[in-house]
Short mmCIF file of C-alpha atoms in Angstrom, two decimals:
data_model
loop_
_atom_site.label_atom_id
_atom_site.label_comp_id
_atom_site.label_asym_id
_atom_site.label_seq_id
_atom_site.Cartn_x
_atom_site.Cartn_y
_atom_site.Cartn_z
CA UNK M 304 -147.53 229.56 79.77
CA UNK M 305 -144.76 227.58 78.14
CA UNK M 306 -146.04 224.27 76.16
CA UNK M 307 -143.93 221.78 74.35
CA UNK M 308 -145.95 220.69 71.25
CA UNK M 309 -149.30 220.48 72.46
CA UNK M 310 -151.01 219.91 68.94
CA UNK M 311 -149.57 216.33 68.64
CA UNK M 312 -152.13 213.68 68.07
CA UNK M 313 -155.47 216.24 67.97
CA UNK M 314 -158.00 215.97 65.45
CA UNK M 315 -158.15 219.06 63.21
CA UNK M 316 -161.37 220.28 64.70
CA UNK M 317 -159.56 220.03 68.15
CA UNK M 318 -156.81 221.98 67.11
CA UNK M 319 -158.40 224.82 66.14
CA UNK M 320 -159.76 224.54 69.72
CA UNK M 321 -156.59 224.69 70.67
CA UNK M 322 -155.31 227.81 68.95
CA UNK M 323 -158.31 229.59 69.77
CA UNK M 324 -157.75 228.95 74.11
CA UNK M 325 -154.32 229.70 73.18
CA UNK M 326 -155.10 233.53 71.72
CA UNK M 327 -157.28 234.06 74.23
CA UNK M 328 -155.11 233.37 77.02
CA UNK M 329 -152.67 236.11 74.97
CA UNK M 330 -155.38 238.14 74.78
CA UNK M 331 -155.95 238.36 78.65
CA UNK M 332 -152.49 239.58 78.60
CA UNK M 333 -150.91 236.13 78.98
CA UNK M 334 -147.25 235.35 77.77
CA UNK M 335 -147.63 232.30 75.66
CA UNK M 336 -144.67 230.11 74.47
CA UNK M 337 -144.93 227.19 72.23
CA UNK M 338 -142.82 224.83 70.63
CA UNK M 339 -144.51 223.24 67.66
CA UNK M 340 -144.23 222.16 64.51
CA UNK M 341 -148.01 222.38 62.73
CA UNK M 342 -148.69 224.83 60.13
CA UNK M 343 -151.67 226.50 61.35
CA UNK M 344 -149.99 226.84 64.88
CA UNK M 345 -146.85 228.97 63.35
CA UNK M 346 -149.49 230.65 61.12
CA UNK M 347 -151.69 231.67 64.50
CA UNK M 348 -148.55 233.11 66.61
CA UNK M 349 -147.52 236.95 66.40
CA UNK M 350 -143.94 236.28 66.62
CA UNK M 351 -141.52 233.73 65.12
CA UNK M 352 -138.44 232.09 66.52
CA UNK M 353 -137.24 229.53 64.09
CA UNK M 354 -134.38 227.40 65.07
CA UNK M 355 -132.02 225.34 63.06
CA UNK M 356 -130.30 224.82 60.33
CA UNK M 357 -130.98 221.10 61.08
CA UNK M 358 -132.05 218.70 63.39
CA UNK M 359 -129.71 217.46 66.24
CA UNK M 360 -126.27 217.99 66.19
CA UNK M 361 -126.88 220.24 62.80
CA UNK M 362 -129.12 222.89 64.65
CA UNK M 363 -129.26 224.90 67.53
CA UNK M 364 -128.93 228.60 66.16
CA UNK M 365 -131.98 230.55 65.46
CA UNK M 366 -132.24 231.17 61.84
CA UNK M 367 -134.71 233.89 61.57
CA UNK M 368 -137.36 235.74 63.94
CA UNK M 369 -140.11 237.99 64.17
CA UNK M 370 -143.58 237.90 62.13
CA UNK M 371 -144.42 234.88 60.25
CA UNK M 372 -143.26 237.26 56.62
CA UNK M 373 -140.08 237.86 58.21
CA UNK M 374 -139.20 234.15 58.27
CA UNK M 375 -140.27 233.45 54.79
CA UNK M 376 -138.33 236.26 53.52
CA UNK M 377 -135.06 234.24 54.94
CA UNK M 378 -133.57 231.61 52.65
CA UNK M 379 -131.94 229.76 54.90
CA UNK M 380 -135.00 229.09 57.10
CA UNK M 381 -136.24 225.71 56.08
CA UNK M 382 -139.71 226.63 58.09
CA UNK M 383 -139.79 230.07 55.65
CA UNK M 384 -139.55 228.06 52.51
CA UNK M 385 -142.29 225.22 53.53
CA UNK M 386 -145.02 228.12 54.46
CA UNK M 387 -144.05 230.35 51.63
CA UNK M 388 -144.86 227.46 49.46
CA UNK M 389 -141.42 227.79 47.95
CA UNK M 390 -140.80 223.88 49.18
CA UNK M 391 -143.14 221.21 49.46
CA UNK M 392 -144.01 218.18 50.23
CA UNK M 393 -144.75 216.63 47.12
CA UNK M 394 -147.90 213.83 46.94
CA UNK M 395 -146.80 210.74 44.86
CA UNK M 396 -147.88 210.80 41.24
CA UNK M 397 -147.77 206.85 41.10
CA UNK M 398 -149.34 204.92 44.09
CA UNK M 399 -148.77 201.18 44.79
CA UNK M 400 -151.59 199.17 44.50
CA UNK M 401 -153.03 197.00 47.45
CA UNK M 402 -153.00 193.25 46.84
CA UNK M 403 -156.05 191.43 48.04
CA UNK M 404 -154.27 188.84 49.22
CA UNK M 405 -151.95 190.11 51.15
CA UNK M 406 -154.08 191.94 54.41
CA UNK M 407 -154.08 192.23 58.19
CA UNK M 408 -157.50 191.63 59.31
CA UNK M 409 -158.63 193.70 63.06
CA UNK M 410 -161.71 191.68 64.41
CA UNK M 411 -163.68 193.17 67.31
CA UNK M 412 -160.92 195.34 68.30
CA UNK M 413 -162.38 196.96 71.94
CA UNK M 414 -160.62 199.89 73.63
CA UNK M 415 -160.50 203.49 75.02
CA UNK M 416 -162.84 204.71 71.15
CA UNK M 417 -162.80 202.01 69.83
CA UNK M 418 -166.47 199.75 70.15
CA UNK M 419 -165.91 196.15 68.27
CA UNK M 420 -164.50 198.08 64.82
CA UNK M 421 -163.23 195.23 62.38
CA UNK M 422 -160.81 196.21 59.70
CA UNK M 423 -159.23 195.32 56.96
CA UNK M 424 -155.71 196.51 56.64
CA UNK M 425 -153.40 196.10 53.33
CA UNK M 426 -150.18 195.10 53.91
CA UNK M 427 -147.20 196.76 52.55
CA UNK M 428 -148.54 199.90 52.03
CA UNK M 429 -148.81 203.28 53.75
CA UNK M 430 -151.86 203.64 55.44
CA UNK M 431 -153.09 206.33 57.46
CA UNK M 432 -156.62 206.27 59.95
CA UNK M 433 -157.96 209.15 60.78
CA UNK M 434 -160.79 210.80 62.87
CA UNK M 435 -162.15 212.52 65.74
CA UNK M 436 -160.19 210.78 68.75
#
């Protein structure tokens, strides 16, 4: 089985799913090859191939392979230092606030999940919906 990022736009929950059909189609002896990019995904595979240095033009070699503690024990793999927890992604200390005045109002919105939801949306800020899809 060879899949090309099959984690994008799943709910947590569904995810897990996912890993878990993935193991057990290793474990009935299966050959399983992913690309992907989520945490729990590298964390769940036996073997590592990360490729890099950089995106595009600035990649293309693999940096480091094997078990998931052979990759974070190479500096140079950027995918090493973000699941060591040697880099990070770093949450914003200092948030901008929303300004009630300034919104994108969603009335009766109707479509694939969606069942006449109505929202209120700030504008100029980051805003991220989430949920079961």
């Amino acid at each position: 089985y060879v899949l090309d990022e099959p984690s994008i736009g799943l709910h947590q929950r569904d995810n897990e799913r996912l890993l878990g059909t993935l193991i057990h189609l290793r474990d009935l002896g299966n050959t399983v090859i992913v690309v992907e990019h989520d945490e729990d995904a590298i964390r769940a595979a036996d073997h590592v191939i990360d490729i890099g240095p950089g995106a595009g033009v600035h990649g293309g070699e693999v940096v480091a392979e094997g078990p998931l503690e052979a990759i974070m024990a190479v500096p140079e793999s950027l995918t090493g230092q973000y699941m060591s927890g040697k880099r990070k992604i770093e949450v914003p200390k200092k948030r901008v606030p929303a300004n009630p005045e300034k919104v994108l109002k969603l009335t009766g919105a109707r479509g694939n999940n969606l069942k006449d939801v109505t929202l209120t949306l700030p504008v100029g800020l980051f805003t991220c919906i989430t949920g079961v899809s």
